[in-house]
XYZ file of C-alpha atoms in Angstrom:
659
model
C -91.198 -149.979 -157.379
C -91.639 -153.648 -158.278
C -95.175 -155.009 -158.029
C -94.957 -158.008 -155.660
C -97.933 -160.340 -155.887
C -98.890 -163.326 -153.743
C -99.338 -166.752 -155.325
C -101.947 -168.696 -153.355
C -103.038 -172.338 -153.420
C -106.131 -172.630 -155.651
C -109.102 -174.936 -155.083
C -107.694 -178.465 -155.526
C -110.744 -180.429 -154.479
C -108.915 -181.740 -151.393
C -108.768 -180.453 -147.822
C -105.002 -180.872 -147.648
C -102.231 -182.024 -150.012
C -98.495 -182.650 -149.643
C -95.779 -180.769 -151.542
C -93.593 -183.413 -153.207
C -91.555 -181.225 -155.569
C -90.548 -177.586 -156.037
C -90.573 -176.741 -159.745
C -88.948 -173.293 -159.381
C -86.350 -171.540 -157.252
C -85.971 -167.983 -155.969
C -84.810 -165.781 -158.836
C -86.404 -167.890 -161.596
C -88.336 -166.156 -164.413
C -91.688 -167.853 -165.032
C -94.446 -167.516 -167.603
C -98.146 -167.642 -166.866
C -99.333 -171.248 -166.268
C -95.787 -172.519 -165.574
C -95.750 -175.097 -162.760
C -94.567 -173.750 -159.404
C -94.946 -176.889 -157.181
C -96.074 -180.485 -157.520
C -98.444 -181.785 -154.862
C -99.781 -185.226 -154.018
C -103.072 -186.244 -152.460
C -104.322 -189.719 -151.576
C -105.694 -190.053 -155.088
C -103.294 -188.319 -157.475
C -100.384 -185.939 -157.947
C -100.768 -182.592 -159.772
C -98.905 -179.397 -160.610
C -100.017 -175.994 -159.339
C -99.500 -173.331 -162.038
C -98.446 -169.724 -161.530
C -101.303 -167.355 -162.548
C -99.118 -164.668 -164.163
C -95.627 -164.135 -165.543
C -92.817 -162.664 -163.508
C -89.816 -163.436 -161.292
C -89.921 -165.580 -158.137
C -88.852 -163.333 -155.254
C -89.783 -165.613 -152.350
C -90.776 -169.280 -151.866
C -92.927 -169.969 -148.827
C -93.192 -173.776 -148.964
C -90.778 -176.689 -149.077
C -90.930 -180.361 -149.975
C -92.936 -182.264 -147.378
C -95.181 -179.350 -146.345
C -98.942 -179.853 -146.059
C -100.910 -177.090 -147.802
C -104.568 -176.173 -148.289
C -106.608 -173.773 -150.419
C -105.584 -170.160 -149.791
C -102.128 -170.935 -148.341
C -99.292 -168.678 -149.538
C -97.040 -170.509 -152.017
C -94.697 -167.753 -153.182
C -94.249 -164.065 -153.837
C -93.839 -163.014 -157.454
C -92.400 -159.853 -158.954
C -94.870 -159.369 -161.763
C -93.511 -158.827 -165.278
C -93.741 -155.234 -166.586
C -94.141 -153.813 -163.077
C -91.153 -151.433 -163.234
C -92.800 -148.758 -165.388
C -92.493 -146.012 -162.792
C -88.701 -146.088 -162.515
C -88.441 -146.198 -166.302
C -90.322 -142.879 -166.688
C -87.877 -140.857 -164.546
C -84.921 -141.068 -166.943
C -87.321 -140.172 -169.797
C -88.047 -136.801 -168.203
C -84.342 -136.020 -167.814
C -83.274 -136.883 -171.324
C -85.110 -138.435 -174.281
C -81.831 -139.899 -175.491
C -81.438 -142.038 -172.358
C -84.831 -143.687 -172.664
C -83.824 -146.324 -175.240
C -80.756 -147.573 -173.347
C -82.809 -147.771 -170.168
C -85.575 -149.843 -171.749
C -83.197 -152.406 -173.280
C -81.624 -153.620 -170.016
C -85.060 -153.710 -168.403
C -86.926 -155.701 -171.039
C -84.100 -157.427 -172.879
C -81.621 -158.000 -170.007
C -81.673 -161.815 -170.115
C -81.195 -161.781 -173.904
C -78.588 -159.035 -174.065
C -75.749 -161.084 -172.540
C -75.077 -163.320 -175.576
C -74.228 -160.238 -177.626
C -70.762 -159.724 -176.078
C -70.183 -163.488 -176.371
C -70.374 -163.284 -180.135
C -67.325 -161.069 -180.134
C -65.319 -163.780 -178.380
C -64.839 -165.266 -174.930
C -66.422 -168.110 -172.967
C -66.637 -169.057 -169.326
C -66.861 -172.316 -167.408
C -69.383 -172.455 -164.576
C -70.086 -175.126 -161.985
C -73.672 -176.363 -161.806
C -74.792 -177.569 -158.397
C -77.959 -179.162 -157.018
C -80.479 -176.366 -156.269
C -82.779 -176.152 -153.252
C -84.610 -179.496 -152.983
C -86.342 -178.810 -149.691
C -85.400 -180.864 -146.634
C -84.250 -183.830 -148.688
C -80.582 -184.850 -148.286
C -78.477 -187.697 -149.685
C -80.911 -188.082 -152.585
C -80.360 -190.863 -155.134
C -79.138 -189.993 -158.627
C -81.223 -192.447 -160.677
C -80.237 -191.221 -164.142
C -77.577 -189.017 -165.745
C -79.187 -187.349 -168.774
C -76.079 -185.858 -170.416
C -72.525 -186.885 -171.248
C -69.253 -184.966 -171.468
C -69.168 -182.992 -174.704
C -72.984 -182.692 -174.998
C -74.506 -179.331 -175.858
C -77.486 -178.384 -173.698
C -80.043 -175.586 -173.755
C -81.210 -173.596 -170.760
C -83.610 -175.632 -168.556
C -82.607 -178.954 -170.180
C -82.491 -181.761 -167.612
C -78.990 -182.779 -166.489
C -79.639 -185.513 -163.922
C -82.728 -187.130 -162.420
C -83.081 -187.356 -158.632
C -85.465 -189.550 -156.670
C -86.568 -188.857 -153.110
C -89.039 -190.836 -151.024
C -91.815 -188.693 -152.442
C -90.980 -187.710 -156.003
C -88.549 -187.741 -158.888
C -87.171 -184.485 -160.267
C -84.697 -183.247 -162.853
C -81.876 -180.809 -162.120
C -82.072 -178.289 -165.000
C -79.229 -176.513 -166.753
C -79.123 -172.855 -165.636
C -78.238 -171.785 -169.212
C -77.156 -173.097 -172.586
C -73.638 -174.441 -173.003
C -71.396 -177.445 -173.448
C -70.805 -180.094 -170.757
C -67.090 -180.044 -169.879
C -66.962 -182.682 -167.126
C -69.469 -184.724 -165.141
C -69.011 -184.877 -161.366
C -71.728 -187.399 -160.476
C -72.783 -190.799 -161.725
C -75.848 -192.967 -161.482
C -76.242 -194.337 -157.952
C -74.486 -191.409 -156.204
C -76.073 -189.541 -153.295
C -76.397 -185.755 -153.573
C -77.778 -182.889 -151.497
C -78.374 -179.179 -152.029
C -75.083 -177.639 -153.210
C -73.532 -180.895 -154.479
C -71.491 -180.372 -157.653
C -73.202 -181.872 -160.737
C -71.014 -180.811 -163.680
C -68.985 -178.009 -165.190
C -70.534 -176.175 -168.123
C -68.815 -174.046 -170.765
C -71.048 -171.116 -171.670
C -70.627 -168.341 -174.206
C -69.780 -164.857 -172.925
C -68.356 -163.898 -169.507
C -71.330 -161.648 -168.683
C -73.746 -164.445 -169.491
C -71.993 -166.808 -167.153
C -72.172 -164.268 -164.359
C -75.878 -163.710 -164.641
C -76.895 -167.311 -165.302
C -74.856 -168.833 -162.535
C -75.896 -166.292 -159.921
C -78.910 -168.269 -158.634
C -76.894 -171.509 -158.468
C -73.730 -170.065 -156.951
C -75.315 -167.338 -154.859
C -73.554 -168.430 -151.674
C -70.098 -168.386 -153.244
C -70.257 -165.188 -155.313
C -68.877 -163.013 -152.513
C -65.634 -165.030 -152.027
C -65.126 -164.864 -155.789
C -65.136 -161.088 -155.724
C -62.598 -161.056 -152.909
C -60.331 -163.452 -154.731
C -60.388 -161.439 -157.962
C -59.645 -158.224 -156.108
C -56.069 -159.230 -155.367
C -53.826 -162.031 -156.612
C -51.322 -161.475 -153.808
C -52.343 -162.057 -150.204
C -55.928 -163.029 -151.021
C -57.842 -164.802 -148.273
C -60.479 -167.484 -148.101
C -62.513 -168.632 -145.101
C -63.026 -172.381 -144.951
C -64.897 -174.670 -142.592
C -62.768 -177.383 -140.962
C -64.669 -180.558 -140.091
C -63.830 -183.813 -138.300
C -62.104 -186.143 -140.804
C -62.608 -189.898 -141.218
C -62.296 -191.473 -137.739
C -63.329 -194.980 -138.744
C -66.586 -196.440 -137.457
C -66.729 -194.225 -134.360
C -69.599 -191.767 -133.970
C -70.605 -189.314 -131.221
C -67.041 -189.201 -129.906
C -66.280 -187.034 -126.855
C -64.449 -183.739 -127.369
C -62.162 -183.743 -124.330
C -60.151 -180.606 -125.157
C -60.324 -177.598 -127.485
C -56.755 -176.600 -128.350
C -57.405 -173.265 -130.108
C -59.503 -170.136 -129.646
C -60.749 -167.357 -131.912
C -57.915 -165.219 -133.284
C -55.250 -167.925 -132.913
C -52.831 -168.498 -135.778
C -52.246 -172.169 -136.616
C -49.950 -174.045 -138.964
C -50.911 -176.998 -141.149
C -51.252 -180.215 -139.067
C -51.485 -178.291 -135.758
C -54.012 -179.887 -133.407
C -57.391 -178.124 -133.149
C -59.363 -180.381 -130.791
C -58.715 -183.667 -128.999
C -61.208 -186.530 -129.338
C -61.463 -189.615 -127.157
C -62.936 -192.825 -128.564
C -63.503 -196.026 -126.672
C -59.959 -197.109 -127.493
C -57.767 -194.068 -128.067
C -57.414 -190.298 -128.067
C -56.609 -188.347 -131.219
C -56.180 -184.766 -132.364
C -58.051 -183.240 -135.317
C -55.349 -181.387 -137.302
C -55.637 -178.139 -139.232
C -55.653 -178.881 -142.999
C -53.862 -175.580 -143.749
C -52.166 -172.729 -141.967
C -54.297 -169.700 -141.160
C -56.220 -167.731 -138.543
C -59.075 -169.155 -136.483
C -62.086 -166.875 -137.034
C -64.666 -168.922 -135.147
C -64.699 -172.038 -132.922
C -67.772 -174.147 -133.698
C -67.383 -176.798 -131.001
C -66.704 -176.882 -127.269
C -65.315 -179.271 -124.678
C -67.835 -181.970 -123.758
C -69.576 -181.951 -127.144
C -70.067 -185.098 -129.203
C -68.469 -185.209 -132.654
C -68.603 -187.531 -135.672
C -67.099 -187.498 -139.148
C -68.121 -184.235 -140.845
C -68.908 -182.317 -137.623
C -67.807 -178.638 -138.011
C -64.832 -177.729 -135.802
C -63.682 -174.201 -136.684
C -63.829 -171.542 -139.373
C -60.308 -170.888 -140.687
C -59.156 -167.905 -142.723
C -56.491 -169.160 -145.157
C -54.123 -166.873 -147.030
C -53.053 -167.175 -150.646
C -55.930 -169.444 -151.666
C -56.479 -167.674 -155.016
C -52.873 -167.619 -156.271
C -52.929 -170.888 -158.242
C -56.142 -169.814 -160.011
C -54.947 -166.291 -160.926
C -54.305 -166.925 -164.680
C -57.808 -168.330 -165.215
C -59.396 -165.708 -162.997
C -58.297 -162.860 -165.253
C -60.450 -164.096 -168.142
C -63.143 -165.927 -166.165
C -63.538 -164.367 -162.708
C -67.093 -165.575 -162.115
C -66.282 -169.174 -163.012
C -63.825 -169.478 -160.122
C -66.352 -168.622 -157.404
C -67.422 -172.201 -156.651
C -63.871 -173.627 -156.664
C -63.135 -172.491 -153.125
C -66.178 -174.160 -151.653
C -66.261 -177.308 -153.774
C -63.757 -179.277 -151.654
C -65.842 -178.595 -148.540
C -68.887 -180.249 -150.131
C -67.104 -183.575 -150.657
C -66.595 -185.891 -147.731
C -63.455 -188.041 -147.636
C -64.068 -191.473 -149.147
C -64.470 -194.283 -146.666
C -63.859 -197.667 -148.342
C -66.016 -200.604 -147.356
C -63.898 -202.777 -145.077
C -64.261 -206.576 -145.367
C -64.371 -206.888 -141.572
C -67.731 -205.086 -141.640
C -69.359 -208.089 -143.296
C -70.958 -208.395 -146.696
C -71.024 -205.236 -148.783
C -74.501 -203.651 -148.881
C -76.414 -203.275 -152.112
C -76.386 -199.996 -154.015
C -78.745 -197.315 -152.692
C -80.240 -196.883 -156.198
C -83.934 -197.723 -155.908
C -86.728 -197.013 -158.399
C -90.149 -196.935 -156.755
C -93.189 -194.679 -156.657
C -94.130 -192.734 -153.499
C -97.025 -195.116 -152.796
C -94.704 -198.142 -152.989
C -92.209 -196.430 -150.699
C -94.999 -195.701 -148.227
C -95.992 -199.380 -148.264
C -92.379 -200.407 -147.691
C -92.134 -198.090 -144.685
C -95.311 -199.561 -143.208
C -93.849 -203.082 -143.373
C -90.319 -202.000 -142.407
C -88.899 -203.250 -145.718
C -85.452 -202.132 -146.922
C -86.096 -201.400 -150.602
C -82.434 -202.008 -151.506
C -83.020 -205.683 -150.655
C -86.108 -206.087 -152.860
C -85.861 -207.506 -156.389
C -87.714 -205.305 -158.884
C -90.077 -206.731 -161.501
C -91.547 -203.495 -162.895
C -90.647 -201.745 -166.119
C -87.108 -200.335 -166.230
C -86.242 -201.949 -162.919
C -88.917 -200.267 -160.827
C -90.210 -201.879 -157.641
C -93.973 -202.435 -157.628
C -96.391 -203.296 -154.818
C -96.311 -207.014 -155.660
C -92.516 -207.051 -155.152
C -92.970 -205.768 -151.586
C -95.603 -208.404 -150.870
C -93.413 -211.218 -152.246
C -90.438 -210.041 -150.212
C -92.451 -209.937 -146.979
C -93.874 -213.437 -147.596
C -90.379 -214.805 -148.298
C -88.876 -213.236 -145.165
C -91.666 -214.547 -142.953
C -91.409 -218.061 -144.386
C -87.661 -218.657 -144.268
C -85.808 -219.627 -141.067
C -83.390 -217.106 -139.609
C -79.782 -217.826 -138.693
C -78.700 -214.391 -137.521
C -75.108 -213.778 -136.541
C -75.787 -212.416 -133.081
C -79.451 -212.621 -132.144
C -80.178 -213.288 -128.499
C -83.349 -213.266 -126.473
C -84.751 -209.994 -125.265
C -85.339 -209.750 -121.576
C -83.667 -209.140 -118.240
C -80.215 -210.445 -117.589
C -78.661 -208.932 -120.719
C -80.777 -210.958 -123.152
C -80.168 -214.332 -121.456
C -83.728 -214.632 -120.097
C -82.397 -214.931 -116.545
C -83.333 -213.100 -113.378
C -81.421 -209.864 -112.759
C -78.489 -209.861 -110.300
C -79.313 -209.092 -106.659
C -79.004 -205.535 -105.394
C -76.610 -205.543 -102.446
C -75.682 -202.726 -100.074
C -72.035 -203.658 -99.559
C -71.478 -200.850 -97.046
C -73.411 -202.886 -94.475
C -70.508 -205.333 -94.313
C -67.624 -202.893 -94.001
C -65.818 -199.949 -95.539
C -66.133 -199.594 -99.312
C -64.951 -197.269 -102.058
C -66.682 -196.895 -105.418
C -64.336 -196.491 -108.392
C -65.701 -195.711 -111.868
C -64.789 -197.915 -114.804
C -62.396 -196.490 -117.372
C -63.848 -195.454 -120.721
C -62.257 -198.484 -122.398
C -63.761 -200.815 -119.791
C -67.208 -199.282 -120.270
C -67.080 -199.962 -123.998
C -65.171 -203.250 -124.088
C -67.293 -204.809 -121.332
C -70.551 -204.875 -123.336
C -68.646 -205.992 -126.449
C -67.054 -208.901 -124.587
C -70.411 -209.822 -123.095
C -72.034 -209.757 -126.550
C -69.283 -211.937 -127.997
C -69.493 -214.431 -125.146
C -73.277 -214.879 -125.193
C -73.775 -214.788 -128.985
C -70.806 -216.910 -130.125
C -70.736 -220.638 -129.241
C -67.159 -220.939 -127.986
C -65.023 -224.063 -128.038
C -61.364 -224.016 -126.948
C -58.718 -226.374 -128.310
C -55.567 -226.767 -126.154
C -52.106 -227.612 -127.470
C -48.417 -227.411 -126.496
C -45.531 -226.496 -128.789
C -41.816 -227.233 -128.267
C -40.066 -223.888 -128.881
C -36.628 -224.857 -127.522
C -34.871 -224.447 -130.892
C -36.928 -221.379 -131.795
C -36.013 -219.652 -128.540
C -32.298 -220.370 -129.040
C -32.497 -218.888 -132.553
C -34.354 -215.810 -131.256
C -31.724 -215.078 -128.618
C -28.909 -215.432 -131.158
C -30.630 -212.958 -133.493
C -31.144 -210.462 -130.686
C -27.405 -210.580 -129.905
C -26.603 -209.908 -133.564
C -29.121 -207.040 -133.657
C -27.601 -205.532 -130.525
C -24.080 -205.664 -131.992
C -25.295 -203.993 -135.179
C -27.211 -201.421 -133.102
C -30.386 -202.014 -135.063
C -32.570 -200.821 -132.181
C -34.863 -203.835 -132.550
C -35.662 -206.580 -130.060
C -37.308 -209.743 -131.357
C -39.956 -211.214 -129.056
C -41.480 -214.716 -129.202
C -44.781 -213.074 -130.240
C -43.319 -212.141 -133.650
C -42.694 -215.787 -134.523
C -46.181 -216.615 -133.220
C -47.658 -214.072 -135.665
C -45.767 -215.502 -138.638
C -46.849 -219.030 -137.675
C -50.492 -217.950 -137.387
C -50.392 -216.294 -140.834
C -49.060 -219.538 -142.303
C -51.804 -221.557 -140.555
C -54.478 -219.150 -141.878
C -53.255 -219.840 -145.410
C -53.346 -223.582 -144.806
C -56.836 -223.429 -143.256
C -58.645 -220.447 -144.896
C -61.853 -221.154 -142.971
C -60.167 -219.442 -140.010
C -59.693 -216.339 -142.188
C -63.427 -215.647 -142.611
C -66.176 -213.668 -140.919
C -69.834 -214.557 -140.587
C -72.105 -212.202 -142.554
C -74.535 -209.945 -140.710
C -77.504 -212.173 -141.612
C -75.628 -215.305 -140.562
C -76.205 -217.009 -143.918
C -72.812 -216.660 -145.629
C -69.093 -216.327 -144.952
C -66.838 -213.485 -146.054
C -63.532 -215.015 -147.163
C -60.607 -212.623 -146.665
C -57.620 -212.605 -148.995
C -55.360 -210.644 -146.645
C -53.694 -211.586 -143.359
C -54.008 -208.908 -140.647
C -53.304 -210.006 -137.060
C -54.741 -208.238 -133.996
C -52.537 -208.144 -130.892
C -54.128 -207.661 -127.468
C -52.141 -205.008 -125.558
C -52.531 -204.342 -121.839
C -52.678 -200.592 -121.045
C -53.401 -198.620 -117.853
C -56.872 -197.822 -119.222
C -57.719 -201.383 -120.242
C -57.212 -203.875 -123.056
C -56.859 -202.619 -126.650
C -56.269 -204.613 -129.847
C -54.150 -202.810 -132.487
C -53.788 -204.563 -135.848
C -50.581 -205.435 -137.734
C -51.408 -205.622 -141.438
C -50.083 -208.028 -144.094
C -48.103 -210.150 -141.649
C -47.509 -212.733 -144.383
C -45.614 -210.159 -146.504
C -43.359 -208.756 -143.747
C -40.126 -210.062 -142.286
C -39.312 -210.731 -138.633
C -37.412 -207.434 -138.218
C -40.190 -205.366 -139.837
C -42.863 -206.905 -137.634
C -40.687 -206.406 -134.534
C -40.303 -202.687 -135.283
C -44.025 -202.307 -135.920
C -44.904 -204.131 -132.702
C -42.644 -201.819 -130.692
C -44.289 -198.756 -132.263
C -47.923 -199.793 -131.797
C -47.298 -201.042 -128.253
C -45.853 -197.647 -127.311
C -48.781 -195.840 -128.965
C -51.260 -198.111 -127.153
C -49.744 -197.441 -123.736
C -49.708 -193.683 -124.438
C -53.335 -193.739 -125.625
C -52.345 -192.488 -129.091
C -53.850 -195.284 -131.171
C -56.234 -194.133 -133.883
C -59.481 -195.903 -134.697
C -58.017 -197.086 -138.013
C -55.150 -198.777 -136.116
C -57.651 -201.171 -134.516
C -59.737 -202.179 -137.523
C -59.573 -205.001 -140.032
C -58.161 -207.917 -138.042
C -58.520 -211.488 -139.370
C -57.339 -213.276 -136.232
C -56.343 -212.154 -132.718
C -53.487 -213.217 -130.447
C -53.701 -212.656 -126.686
C -50.383 -213.431 -125.002
C -50.059 -213.755 -121.225
C -46.633 -215.368 -121.510
C -44.909 -212.537 -119.694
C -47.261 -212.834 -116.712
C -47.860 -216.521 -116.142
C -50.529 -219.198 -116.183
C -50.785 -222.591 -117.823
C -53.909 -222.112 -119.991
C -57.004 -219.925 -120.360
C -60.097 -219.534 -122.533
C -59.856 -216.328 -124.607
C -63.086 -214.783 -125.933
C -63.413 -214.587 -129.716
C -62.967 -210.996 -130.897
C -65.896 -210.574 -133.341
C -66.040 -210.337 -136.318
C -63.037 -212.718 -136.190
C -63.977 -216.388 -135.842
C -60.979 -217.472 -133.733
C -58.438 -216.218 -131.198
C -55.198 -217.709 -129.897
C -54.267 -217.498 -126.233
C -50.564 -217.907 -125.393
C -49.528 -218.743 -121.816
C -46.134 -218.749 -120.120
C -43.600 -221.217 -121.549
C -42.031 -223.696 -119.144
C -39.293 -226.356 -119.121
C -40.828 -229.839 -119.133
C -39.370 -233.350 -119.489
C -40.127 -234.785 -122.926
C -39.442 -238.341 -124.089
C -37.279 -238.426 -127.226
C -37.551 -242.175 -127.762
C -34.590 -243.023 -125.577
C -34.737 -240.736 -122.601
C -36.406 -237.728 -121.093
C -34.834 -234.403 -121.927
C -35.693 -230.876 -120.825
C -37.610 -228.952 -123.486
C -39.152 -225.460 -123.459
C -42.911 -225.877 -124.002
C -45.443 -223.100 -124.652
C -49.167 -223.694 -123.911
C -51.594 -222.639 -126.678
C -55.353 -222.074 -126.235
C -57.329 -221.783 -129.498
C -60.912 -220.524 -129.035
C -63.164 -220.588 -132.105
C -66.730 -219.916 -133.271
C -68.356 -223.345 -133.535
C -70.974 -222.021 -136.003
C -68.184 -221.612 -138.546
C -65.461 -224.043 -137.484
C -65.829 -227.710 -136.586
C -63.700 -229.328 -133.894
C -61.722 -231.477 -136.346
C -60.671 -228.446 -138.419
C -59.698 -226.581 -135.241
C -57.562 -229.489 -134.055
C -55.756 -229.616 -137.421
C -55.162 -225.855 -137.277
C -53.637 -226.176 -133.792
C -51.425 -229.100 -134.865
C -50.236 -227.137 -137.923
C -49.428 -224.144 -135.700
C -47.503 -226.383 -133.296
C -45.489 -227.932 -136.149
C -44.493 -224.541 -137.596
C -43.418 -223.189 -134.188
C -41.291 -226.281 -133.592
C -39.604 -225.954 -136.990
C -40.041 -222.587 -138.782
C -38.538 -224.114 -141.940
C -41.930 -225.693 -142.594
C -43.203 -222.264 -143.678
C -40.914 -222.568 -146.720
C -42.637 -225.726 -147.966
């Protein structure tokens, strides 16, 4: 039997210290005096050595733990402790003793022998157990593609809030491809690189500690090329900026068979409902979510058993079965990329920060975001003086935040709260709950109204000729059976896009700190659509590049989706300017609320025949009222008036867009 020994915390001269780094993992072979953990006290950091050689069978601490003298660090299978089992074969046959001793004492060194006779394998190296840390910064990549590395050579350097650490190579080999770069975020299990190692047996044994969780699927895949199965976890895909979305229906149960793109669950955001589709066909083995739960991007939904997953890899699996084990799980470790959208404001700085634990502790005490601090230390490291300078600068400079309001009763307006009234005293009442869209849009509208200084510019445009042209085109479209109906709103969108090009200040957004403008180079127009559940604003993209017919078709499609509650979160993101048209209902003018982060919105009221003087006489002309609300922090009144006049001129003669 193996001799398992306890490794205890020695006398460190401190009552209690903090574990900031694990230097070994379960399964590692260590020599006497090798470091097992790194700890930090108020005065210094130090390594705790292992007192004897052997193999780590159990780790009993993790990064962040507080430990004291006598605490159990790990359990160690002492080297040379398997003598008893070795003596039994000796009694049965003297000839068997030599073969038995070689695997026991020389097992780690015996694997390269078959490699010399030919054959190599490619393994995937992942981030080992790094305690509770997640999304850790990669501050340095120590190797390049084509480099030859030895076992335990550093591959990348990671930096947590408490320590820096290297991810070692599990064995010697050649770097085939790098999967991370400096500045990336990684967690336990993240793919670092692929490594070509000599000998198939060597790759099996060396990669076992790294790929322990995926070795079982590999064996199943190699057992059969035809009809092999793989169990994957299906998570919520990119749903835009929404988080903690309600699961209103679970569409499958355990044992169900689904096809690719079949709905699994239905989510409801503040603006739309959407189904999470199955990425592949297969059998549902476990449902990980239930109705009423909250879900965000990456939330597990189901476990799905997929057939035929190993077929494409069959040729490689014959020569390198162990190397294919991680391939099935690798896609699950990567989240879908979410590009930074310009409507979100200025792009944040990189998360790559070089600072010692003491500097990070100081930053936390002052509430300082280290990504915003300029470093003056060696090799770009942030030092204590940098934190102090940053705090002094922030306290000294005036703030011009984009949406700061006072804190107090009355929704931040420093006013007394509304009176509490028992309306039932005056007659019969009925309490009706707000719709989900109203609950979300109400606070957003209130925020926009109280944080944006609104000014509204009013104008009228003569659309008599435009309306005659529109009706003629609709007759032609009907004869050709194009299935498209052109509305006045389409021409309004084209005119707005032209005005945005002429006055680019309207095509900006105020940065989050209120100290700069984000100039957009695209022209996406939001259209307010009235639905039974409330007002939603889907976005038509690249209006300047599309024709009247294309925009008309797109408007018909998104309007139908909005009324059916089928709009996705992505359909309502990225607007530059919003149009709210009440022309089909009535009214002469209104003051629309700016739809942040846009800086302006156009309200369109019902057109009406009015007498207009042509220089000789009054003649009836079709006039449409326009109400242009804008953010006065960004746009001055004179610029707004010019924008409105330009819009009026284009609507009265669309040929001006050709100039």
